Coordinates of N, CA and C in Angstrom, one line a residue:
X1 N 16.3 6.8 8.1 CA 15.7 6.0 7.0 C 14.6 6.8 6.4
X2 N 14.5 6.8 5.0 CA 13.5 7.5 4.3 C 12.1 7.1 4.8
X3 N 11.2 8.1 5.1 CA 9.9 7.8 5.7 C 9.1 6.9 4.7
X4 N 9.2 7.2 3.4 CA 8.4 6.5 2.5 C 8.8 5.0 2.4
X5 N 10.1 4.8 2.5 CA 10.6 3.4 2.5 C 10.1 2.7 3.8
X6 N 10.1 3.4 4.9 CA 9.6 2.7 6.1 C 8.2 2.4 6.1
X7 N 7.4 3.2 5.4 CA 5.9 3.0 5.3 C 5.6 1.7 4.6
X8 N 6.4 1.4 3.6 CA 6.0 0.3 2.8 C 7.1 -0.8 2.7
X9 N 7.7 -1.1 3.9 CA 8.8 -2.1 4.0 C 8.1 -3.4 3.8
X10 N 8.2 -4.0 2.7 CA 7.4 -5.2 2.4 C 7.9 -6.1 1.4
X11 N 7.0 -6.8 0.5 CA 7.4 -8.1 0.0 C 7.0 -8.5 -1.3
X12 N 7.6 -9.6 -1.8 CA 7.2 -10.3 -3.0 C 8.2 -11.2 -3.5
X13 N 7.9 -11.8 -4.7 CA 8.8 -12.7 -5.3 C 9.5 -12.0 -6.5
X14 N 10.7 -12.6 -6.9 CA 11.4 -12.0 -8.0 C 10.7 -12.3 -9.3
X15 N 11.2 -11.7 -10.4 CA 10.6 -12.0 -11.7 C 10.7 -13.5 -12.0
X16 N 9.6 -14.1 -12.5 CA 9.7 -15.5 -12.9 C 9.7 -15.6 -14.4
X17 N 9.3 -14.6 -15.2 CA 9.3 -14.7 -16.6 C 9.2 -13.3 -17.2
X18 N 9.6 -13.2 -18.5 CA 9.5 -12.0 -19.2 C 8.3 -12.1 -20.2
X19 N 7.3 -11.2 -20.0 CA 6.1 -11.3 -20.8 C 6.1 -10.4 -22.0
X20 N 5.3 -10.7 -23.0 CA 5.2 -9.9 -24.1 C 4.4 -8.6 -23.8
X21 N 4.6 -7.6 -24.6 CA 3.9 -6.3 -24.3 C 2.4 -6.5 -24.3
X22 N 1.9 -7.3 -25.2 CA 0.4 -7.4 -25.2 C -0.1 -8.2 -24.0
X23 N 0.7 -9.1 -23.5 CA 0.3 -9.9 -22.3 C 0.3 -8.9 -21.1
X24 N 1.3 -8.1 -21.0 CA 1.4 -7.1 -19.9 C 0.2 -6.2 -19.9
X25 N -0.1 -5.7 -21.1 CA -1.3 -4.8 -21.3 C -2.6 -5.4 -20.8
X26 N -2.8 -6.7 -21.2 CA -4.0 -7.4 -20.9 C -4.0 -7.6 -19.4
X27 N -2.9 -8.0 -18.7 CA -2.9 -8.2 -17.3 C -3.2 -6.9 -16.6
X28 N -2.7 -5.7 -17.0 CA -2.9 -4.5 -16.4 C -4.4 -4.1 -16.5
X29 N -5.0 -4.3 -17.7 CA -6.4 -4.0 -17.9 C -7.3 -4.9 -17.0
X30 N -6.9 -6.2 -16.8 CA -7.6 -7.1 -16.0 C -7.6 -6.7 -14.5
X31 N -6.3 -6.3 -14.1 CA -6.2 -5.9 -12.7 C -7.0 -4.6 -12.4
X32 N -6.9 -3.6 -13.3 CA -7.6 -2.4 -13.2 C -9.1 -2.6 -13.1
X33 N -9.6 -3.6 -13.9 CA -11.0 -3.9 -13.9 C -11.5 -4.5 -12.6
X34 N -10.6 -5.3 -12.0 CA -11.0 -5.9 -10.7 C -11.0 -4.8 -9.6
X35 N -10.0 -4.0 -9.7 CA -9.9 -2.9 -8.7 C -11.0 -1.9 -8.8
X36 N -11.5 -1.7 -10.1 CA -12.5 -0.7 -10.3 C -13.8 -1.1 -9.6
X37 N -14.0 -2.4 -9.3 CA -15.2 -2.9 -8.6 C -15.1 -2.7 -7.1
X38 N -13.9 -2.2 -6.6 CA -13.7 -2.0 -5.2 C -13.7 -0.5 -5.0
X39 N -14.9 0.0 -4.5 CA -15.0 1.4 -4.2 C -14.5 1.6 -2.7
X40 N -14.8 0.7 -1.9 CA -14.3 0.7 -0.5 C -13.9 -0.7 -0.1
X41 N -13.0 -0.7 0.9 CA -12.5 -2.0 1.4 C -12.1 -1.8 2.8
X42 N -12.5 -2.7 3.7 CA -12.1 -2.6 5.1 C -11.8 -4.0 5.6
X43 N -10.7 -4.2 6.4 CA -10.4 -5.5 6.8 C -9.4 -5.5 8.0
X44 N -9.2 -6.6 8.7 CA -8.1 -6.8 9.6 C -6.9 -7.4 8.8
X45 N -5.7 -7.2 9.2 CA -4.6 -7.8 8.5 C -3.6 -8.4 9.5
X46 N -2.9 -9.5 9.0 CA -1.8 -10.0 9.7 C -0.6 -9.9 8.8
X47 N 0.6 -9.6 9.4 CA 1.8 -9.3 8.6 C 2.9 -10.1 9.0
X48 N 3.7 -10.6 8.0 CA 5.0 -11.2 8.2 C 6.1 -10.6 7.4
X49 N 7.2 -10.3 8.0 CA 8.3 -9.6 7.4 C 9.5 -10.6 7.3
X50 N 10.1 -10.7 6.1 CA 11.2 -11.6 5.9 C 12.4 -10.9 5.3
X51 N 13.6 -11.4 5.6 CA 14.8 -10.8 5.0 C 15.0 -11.4 3.7
X52 N 16.2 -11.0 3.0 CA 16.5 -11.5 1.7 C 16.7 -13.0 1.6
X53 N 17.1 -13.6 2.8 CA 17.3 -15.1 2.8 C 16.0 -15.8 3.2
X54 N 14.9 -15.1 3.4 CA 13.6 -15.8 3.7 C 13.4 -16.0 5.2
X55 N 14.3 -15.4 6.0 CA 14.2 -15.6 7.5 C 13.1 -14.7 8.0
X56 N 12.2 -15.2 8.9 CA 11.2 -14.4 9.5 C 11.8 -13.4 10.5
X57 N 11.6 -12.1 10.2 CA 12.1 -11.0 11.1 C 11.1 -10.5 12.1
X58 N 9.8 -10.5 11.7 CA 8.8 -9.8 12.5 C 7.4 -10.2 12.1
X59 N 6.5 -10.2 13.0 CA 5.1 -10.5 12.7 C 4.3 -9.3 13.3
X60 N 3.2 -9.0 12.7 CA 2.4 -7.9 13.2 C 0.9 -8.0 12.8
X61 N 0.1 -7.1 13.2 CA -1.3 -7.1 12.9 C -1.9 -5.7 13.0
X62 N -3.0 -5.5 12.4 CA -3.7 -4.2 12.4 C -4.9 -4.2 11.6
X63 N -5.3 -3.0 11.1 CA -6.5 -2.9 10.3 C -6.3 -1.9 9.1
X64 N -7.1 -2.1 8.1 CA -6.9 -1.3 6.9 C -8.3 -0.9 6.3
X65 N -8.3 0.3 5.8 CA -9.5 0.8 5.1 C -9.1 1.5 3.8
X66 N -9.7 1.2 2.7 CA -9.4 1.9 1.4 C -10.7 2.5 0.8
X67 N -10.6 3.6 0.1 CA -11.7 4.2 -0.5 C -11.2 4.9 -1.8
X68 N -12.0 4.8 -2.9 CA -11.6 5.5 -4.1 C -12.2 6.9 -4.0
X69 N -11.4 8.0 -4.4 CA -10.0 7.9 -4.9 C -9.0 8.2 -3.8
X70 N -7.9 7.5 -3.7 CA -6.7 7.8 -3.0 C -6.9 8.0 -1.5
X71 N -7.9 7.3 -0.9 CA -8.1 7.4 0.5 C -7.6 6.1 1.2
X72 N -6.8 6.2 2.2 CA -6.2 5.0 2.8 C -6.1 5.3 4.3
X73 N -6.5 4.3 5.1 CA -6.2 4.3 6.5 C -5.6 2.9 6.9
X74 N -4.3 3.0 7.3 CA -3.6 1.8 7.6 C -3.1 1.9 9.0
X75 N -3.6 1.1 9.9 CA -3.3 1.2 11.3 C -2.6 -0.1 11.8
X76 N -1.3 0.0 12.1 CA -0.6 -1.2 12.7 C -0.7 -1.1 14.2
X77 N -1.1 -2.2 14.8 CA -1.3 -2.3 16.2 C -0.2 -3.1 16.9
X78 N 0.3 -4.1 16.2 CA 1.4 -4.9 16.7 C 2.5 -5.1 15.6
X79 N 3.8 -5.1 15.9 CA 4.4 -5.0 17.3 C 4.5 -3.5 17.8
X80 N 4.4 -2.6 16.9 CA 4.4 -1.2 17.2 C 3.2 -0.5 16.7
X81 N 2.7 0.5 17.4 CA 1.5 1.2 16.9 C 1.9 2.4 16.0
X82 N 1.4 2.3 14.8 CA 1.6 3.4 13.8 C 0.3 3.6 13.1
X83 N 0.2 4.8 12.5 CA -1.1 5.1 11.8 C -0.7 5.9 10.5
X84 N -1.2 5.4 9.4 CA -1.0 6.0 8.0 C -2.4 6.4 7.5
X85 N -2.6 7.7 7.3 CA -3.9 8.1 6.8 C -3.8 9.1 5.6
X86 N -4.5 8.8 4.6 CA -4.6 9.7 3.4 C -6.0 10.1 3.2
X87 N -6.2 11.4 3.1 CA -7.6 11.9 2.8 C -7.8 12.2 1.3
X88 N -6.8 11.8 0.5 CA -6.9 12.0 -0.9 C -6.0 13.1 -1.4
X89 N -5.7 14.0 -0.5 CA -4.8 15.1 -0.8 C -3.5 15.1 0.0
X90 N -3.6 15.0 1.3 CA -2.5 14.9 2.1 C -2.4 13.6 2.8
X91 N -1.2 13.1 3.1 CA -1.0 11.8 3.8 C -0.3 12.1 5.1
X92 N -0.8 11.4 6.2 CA -0.2 11.6 7.5 C 0.3 10.3 8.0
X93 N 1.6 10.3 8.5 CA 2.2 9.1 9.1 C 2.5 9.4 10.5
X94 N 1.8 8.7 11.5 CA 1.9 9.0 12.9 C 2.6 7.9 13.6
X95 N 3.8 8.1 14.1 CA 4.5 7.1 14.8 C 4.4 7.5 16.3
X96 N 3.6 6.7 17.0 CA 3.3 7.1 18.4 C 4.5 6.9 19.3
X97 N 5.4 5.9 18.9 CA 6.6 5.7 19.8 C 7.5 6.9 19.7
X98 N 7.7 7.4 18.5 CA 8.6 8.6 18.3 C 7.8 9.9 18.6
X99 N 6.5 9.8 18.7 CA 5.7 11.0 19.0 C 5.9 12.0 17.9
X100 N 5.8 11.5 16.6 CA 6.0 12.4 15.4 C 5.0 12.1 14.3
X101 N 4.6 13.2 13.7 CA 3.7 13.0 12.5 C 4.5 13.6 11.3
X102 N 4.5 12.8 10.2 CA 5.1 13.2 8.9 C 3.9 13.5 8.0
X103 N 3.9 14.6 7.3 CA 2.9 15.0 6.4 C 3.5 15.1 5.0
X104 N 2.8 14.4 4.0 CA 3.2 14.3 2.7 C 2.1 14.5 1.7
X105 N 2.4 14.9 0.5 CA 1.4 15.0 -0.6 C 1.0 13.6 -1.1
X106 N -0.2 13.3 -1.1 CA -0.6 11.9 -1.5 C -0.2 11.6 -2.9
X107 N -0.4 12.5 -3.8 CA 0.0 12.2 -5.2 C 1.5 12.0 -5.4
X108 N 2.3 12.5 -4.5 CA 3.7 12.3 -4.6 C 4.0 10.8 -4.2
X109 N 3.2 10.2 -3.4 CA 3.4 8.8 -3.0 C 3.2 7.9 -4.2
X110 N 2.3 8.3 -5.1 CA 2.0 7.4 -6.2 C 3.3 7.2 -7.1
X111 N 4.1 8.3 -7.1 CA 5.4 8.2 -7.8 C 6.4 7.3 -7.2
X112 N 6.2 7.0 -5.9 CA 7.3 6.2 -5.2 C 6.8 4.8 -4.8
X113 N 5.6 4.5 -4.9 CA 5.2 3.2 -4.6 C 3.9 2.8 -5.4
X114 N 3.9 1.5 -5.9 CA 2.7 1.1 -6.6 C 1.6 0.7 -5.7
X115 N 1.8 0.8 -4.4 CA 0.7 0.4 -3.4 C -0.5 1.3 -3.6
X116 N -0.2 2.6 -3.8 CA -1.3 3.6 -3.9 C -2.1 3.3 -5.2
X117 N -1.6 2.5 -6.1 CA -2.4 2.2 -7.3 C -3.7 1.5 -6.9
X118 N -3.8 0.9 -5.8 CA -5.0 0.2 -5.3 C -6.2 1.1 -5.2
X119 N -5.9 2.4 -5.1 CA -6.9 3.4 -4.9 C -6.9 4.5 -6.0
X120 N -6.2 4.2 -7.1 CA -6.1 5.2 -8.2 C -6.5 4.5 -9.5
X121 N -7.2 5.2 -10.3 CA -7.6 4.7 -11.7 C -7.1 5.6 -12.8
X122 N -6.1 6.5 -12.4 CA -5.5 7.4 -13.4 C -4.6 6.7 -14.3
X123 N -4.8 6.8 -15.6 CA -4.0 6.1 -16.6 C -2.5 6.5 -16.6
X124 N -2.3 7.8 -16.3 CA -0.9 8.3 -16.3 C -0.1 7.7 -15.1
X125 N -0.8 7.3 -14.1 CA -0.1 6.7 -13.0 C 0.2 5.2 -13.3
X126 N -0.8 4.5 -13.8 CA -0.7 3.1 -14.2 C 0.4 2.9 -15.2
X127 N 0.6 3.9 -16.1 CA 1.6 3.8 -17.2 C 3.0 3.7 -16.6
X128 N 3.2 4.0 -15.4 CA 4.5 4.0 -14.8 C 4.9 2.6 -14.3
X129 N 4.0 1.6 -14.4 CA 4.2 0.3 -13.9 C 3.8 -0.8 -14.9
X130 N 4.4 -1.9 -14.8 CA 4.1 -3.1 -15.6 C 3.3 -4.1 -14.7
X131 N 2.4 -4.7 -15.3 CA 1.6 -5.7 -14.6 C 1.6 -7.1 -15.3
X132 N 1.9 -8.1 -14.6 CA 1.8 -9.5 -15.2 C 1.0 -10.4 -14.3
X133 N 0.5 -11.4 -14.8 CA -0.3 -12.4 -14.1 C 0.6 -13.4 -13.5
X134 N 0.2 -13.9 -12.3 CA 0.9 -15.0 -11.6 C -0.1 -16.1 -11.4
X135 N 0.3 -17.2 -10.8 CA -0.6 -18.3 -10.5 C -1.7 -17.9 -9.5
X136 N -1.4 -17.0 -8.7 CA -2.4 -16.6 -7.6 C -3.0 -15.2 -7.8
X137 N -2.5 -14.4 -8.7 CA -3.0 -13.1 -8.8 C -2.2 -12.2 -9.8
X138 N -1.7 -11.1 -9.4 CA -1.0 -10.1 -10.3 C 0.3 -9.6 -9.6
X139 N 1.2 -9.3 -10.5 CA 2.5 -8.8 -10.0 C 2.7 -7.4 -10.7
X140 N 3.0 -6.4 -9.9 CA 3.2 -5.0 -10.3 C 4.6 -4.6 -10.1
X141 N 5.3 -4.1 -11.1 CA 6.7 -3.7 -11.0 C 6.9 -2.3 -11.6
X142 N 7.7 -1.4 -11.1 CA 7.9 -0.1 -11.7 C 8.7 -0.2 -13.1
X143 N 8.3 0.6 -14.0 CA 9.1 0.6 -15.3 C 10.5 1.1 -15.0
X144 N 11.4 0.8 -15.9 CA 12.8 1.3 -15.8 C 12.8 2.8 -15.8
X145 N 13.6 3.3 -14.9 CA 13.7 4.8 -14.8 C 12.7 5.4 -13.8
X146 N 11.7 4.6 -13.3 CA 10.8 5.1 -12.3 C 11.4 4.8 -10.9
X147 N 11.6 5.9 -10.1 CA 12.1 5.8 -8.8 C 11.0 5.3 -7.9
X148 N 11.2 4.1 -7.3 CA 10.2 3.6 -6.4 C 10.8 2.9 -5.2
X149 N 10.1 3.1 -4.0 CA 10.6 2.4 -2.8 C 10.2 0.9 -2.8
X150 N 9.4 0.5 -3.8 CA 8.9 -0.9 -3.8 C 9.4 -1.5 -5.1
X151 N 10.0 -2.6 -5.1 CA 10.5 -3.3 -6.3 C 9.4 -4.2 -6.9
X152 N 8.6 -4.9 -6.1 CA 7.6 -5.8 -6.6 C 6.4 -5.7 -5.6
X153 N 5.2 -5.6 -6.2 CA 3.9 -5.6 -5.4 C 3.1 -6.8 -6.0
X154 N 2.6 -7.7 -5.2 CA 1.8 -8.8 -5.6 C 0.4 -8.7 -5.0
X155 N -0.6 -8.9 -5.8 CA -2.0 -8.7 -5.3 C -2.8 -10.0 -5.5
X156 N -3.5 -10.5 -4.5 CA -4.3 -11.7 -4.7 C -5.7 -11.4 -4.3
X157 N -6.7 -11.9 -5.1 CA -8.1 -11.6 -4.8 C -8.8 -12.9 -4.3
X158 N -9.9 -12.7 -3.5 CA -10.7 -13.9 -3.0 C -11.7 -14.2 -4.1
X159 N -12.4 -15.3 -3.9 CA -13.4 -15.8 -4.8 C -14.6 -14.8 -4.9
X160 N -14.7 -13.9 -3.9 CA -15.7 -12.9 -3.8 C -15.2 -11.6 -4.4
X161 N -14.1 -11.6 -5.1 CA -13.5 -10.5 -5.8 C -13.0 -9.4 -4.8
X162 N -12.8 -9.8 -3.6 CA -12.3 -8.9 -2.6 C -10.7 -9.1 -2.5
X163 N -10.0 -8.1 -1.9 CA -8.6 -8.3 -1.7 C -8.4 -9.4 -0.6
X164 N -7.5 -10.4 -1.0 CA -7.2 -11.5 -0.1 C -5.9 -11.4 0.6
X165 N -4.9 -10.9 -0.2 CA -3.5 -10.8 0.3 C -2.7 -9.8 -0.6
X166 N -1.7 -9.2 0.0 CA -0.8 -8.3 -0.7 C 0.6 -8.7 -0.2
X167 N 1.6 -8.8 -1.2 CA 2.9 -9.1 -0.8 C 3.8 -8.0 -1.5
X168 N 4.8 -7.5 -0.7 CA 5.6 -6.4 -1.2 C 7.1 -6.7 -0.9
X169 N 7.9 -6.5 -1.9 CA 9.4 -6.5 -1.8 C 9.9 -5.1 -1.9
X170 N 10.6 -4.5 -0.9 CA 11.1 -3.2 -1.0 C 12.5 -3.1 -1.4
X171 N 13.1 -1.9 -1.6 CA 14.4 -1.8 -2.2 C 15.5 -2.3 -1.2
X172 N 15.2 -2.5 0.0 CA 16.2 -3.0 1.0 C 16.3 -4.5 0.9
X173 N 15.4 -5.2 0.1 CA 15.4 -6.6 0.0 C 14.5 -7.3 0.9
X174 N 13.8 -6.6 1.8 CA 12.9 -7.2 2.8 C 11.6 -7.4 2.1
X175 N 10.9 -8.5 2.5 CA 9.6 -8.8 2.0 C 8.5 -8.9 3.1
X176 N 7.4 -8.2 2.9 CA 6.3 -8.3 3.8 C 5.1 -8.9 3.1
X177 N 4.4 -9.8 3.8 CA 3.2 -10.3 3.3 C 2.0 -10.0 4.2
X178 N 0.9 -9.5 3.6 CA -0.2 -9.2 4.4 C -1.4 -10.0 4.0
X179 N -2.0 -10.7 5.0 CA -3.2 -11.5 4.7 C -4.4 -10.8 5.4
X180 N -5.5 -10.7 4.7 CA -6.7 -10.0 5.2 C -7.8 -10.9 5.7
X181 N -8.5 -10.5 6.7 CA -9.6 -11.3 7.3 C -10.7 -10.3 7.6
X182 N -11.9 -10.9 7.8 CA -13.1 -10.1 8.2 C -13.3 -8.9 7.2
X183 N -13.1 -9.2 5.9 CA -13.1 -8.1 4.9 C -14.6 -7.7 4.6
X184 N -14.7 -6.4 4.5 CA -16.0 -5.8 4.1 C -15.8 -5.0 2.8
X185 N -16.5 -5.4 1.7 CA -16.4 -4.8 0.4 C -17.5 -3.9 0.1
X186 N -17.2 -2.7 -0.4 CA -18.1 -1.7 -0.8 C -19.2 -1.3 0.2
X187 N -18.8 -1.3 1.5 CA -19.7 -0.8 2.5 C -19.5 0.7 2.7
X188 N -20.5 1.3 3.3 CA -20.4 2.8 3.5 C -19.4 3.1 4.7
X189 N -18.3 3.7 4.3 CA -17.3 4.1 5.3 C -17.4 5.5 5.7
X190 N -17.4 5.9 7.0 CA -17.5 7.3 7.4 C -16.3 8.1 6.9
X191 N -16.6 9.3 6.5 CA -15.6 10.2 6.0 C -14.5 10.5 7.0
X192 N -14.9 10.5 8.3 CA -13.9 10.8 9.4 C -12.8 9.7 9.5
X193 N -13.1 8.5 8.9 CA -12.1 7.5 8.9 C -10.8 7.9 8.2
X194 N -10.9 8.7 7.2 CA -9.8 9.1 6.4 C -9.3 10.6 6.7
X195 N -9.7 11.1 7.8 CA -9.2 12.4 8.3 C -8.3 12.2 9.5
X196 N -7.4 13.2 9.6 CA -6.4 13.1 10.7 C -6.2 14.4 11.3
X197 N -6.3 14.5 12.6 CA -6.0 15.7 13.4 C -4.7 15.5 14.1
X198 N -3.7 16.4 13.9 CA -2.4 16.3 14.5 C -2.6 16.5 16.0
X199 N -2.2 15.5 16.8 CA -2.3 15.7 18.3 C -1.4 16.9 18.8
X200 N -1.8 17.5 19.8 CA -1.0 18.6 20.4 C 0.2 18.0 21.0
X201 N 1.3 18.8 20.8 CA 2.6 18.4 21.4 C 3.5 17.5 20.6
X202 N 3.0 16.9 19.5 CA 3.8 16.0 18.7 C 4.7 16.8 17.8
X203 N 5.8 16.2 17.4 CA 6.7 16.8 16.4 C 6.1 16.6 15.0
X204 N 6.0 17.7 14.2 CA 5.4 17.6 12.8 C 6.5 17.8 11.8
X205 N 6.7 16.9 10.9 CA 7.6 16.9 9.8 C 6.8 17.1 8.5
X206 N 6.7 18.4 8.1 CA 5.8 18.7 6.9 C 6.7 18.7 5.7
X207 N 6.5 17.6 4.9 CA 7.3 17.4 3.7 C 6.6 17.9 2.4
X208 N 5.4 18.5 2.6 CA 4.6 18.8 1.4 C 5.1 20.0 0.6
X209 N 5.9 20.9 1.3 CA 6.4 22.0 0.5 C 7.6 21.6 -0.3
X210 N 8.3 20.6 0.0 CA 9.5 20.2 -0.7 C 9.2 19.2 -1.8
X211 N 8.0 18.7 -2.0 CA 7.7 17.7 -2.9 C 7.3 18.3 -4.3

């Protein structure tokens, strides 16, 4: 299985309407404005994974930390322990069960998933996706011709303008929904949180040279 597909095996709803170009532009600007107020974000998350028919396949939990620009720490604790860390330049995916670390270029991930847009304000990256408003938040979809492991990303904010939930539908048809709790917005996060030291003895799959 492609490692990038595995990282973001997630969820959302299908298109509900076709919006005008001006409406899409306004929605994108609105979403970017909300995200620009989030310099750091830290929370616990609960996850549910559904198949194409809506059947519950798996539940999980973990913690997440985001920081601008392009810094992510996503640690899943249940049902399997995995760690996804980006320092802004390189991204590390550590599967403790397989005892393997995959190393990728962070900016290459932006081209394959809209998830990284949560930590990017670059216009050239946002131009690859369309944004529309939903009843609860925003829907992000890749433009035609953009190769992406994610078909639909939905983002919902709390009344305090913090991230409340994310839903992702991947190319396999599976949907994952993430609900956040104990969220901390714009707090001082240690730099070490977004650094990763490869443990001795693990298998290293370095994909940075081929990207």
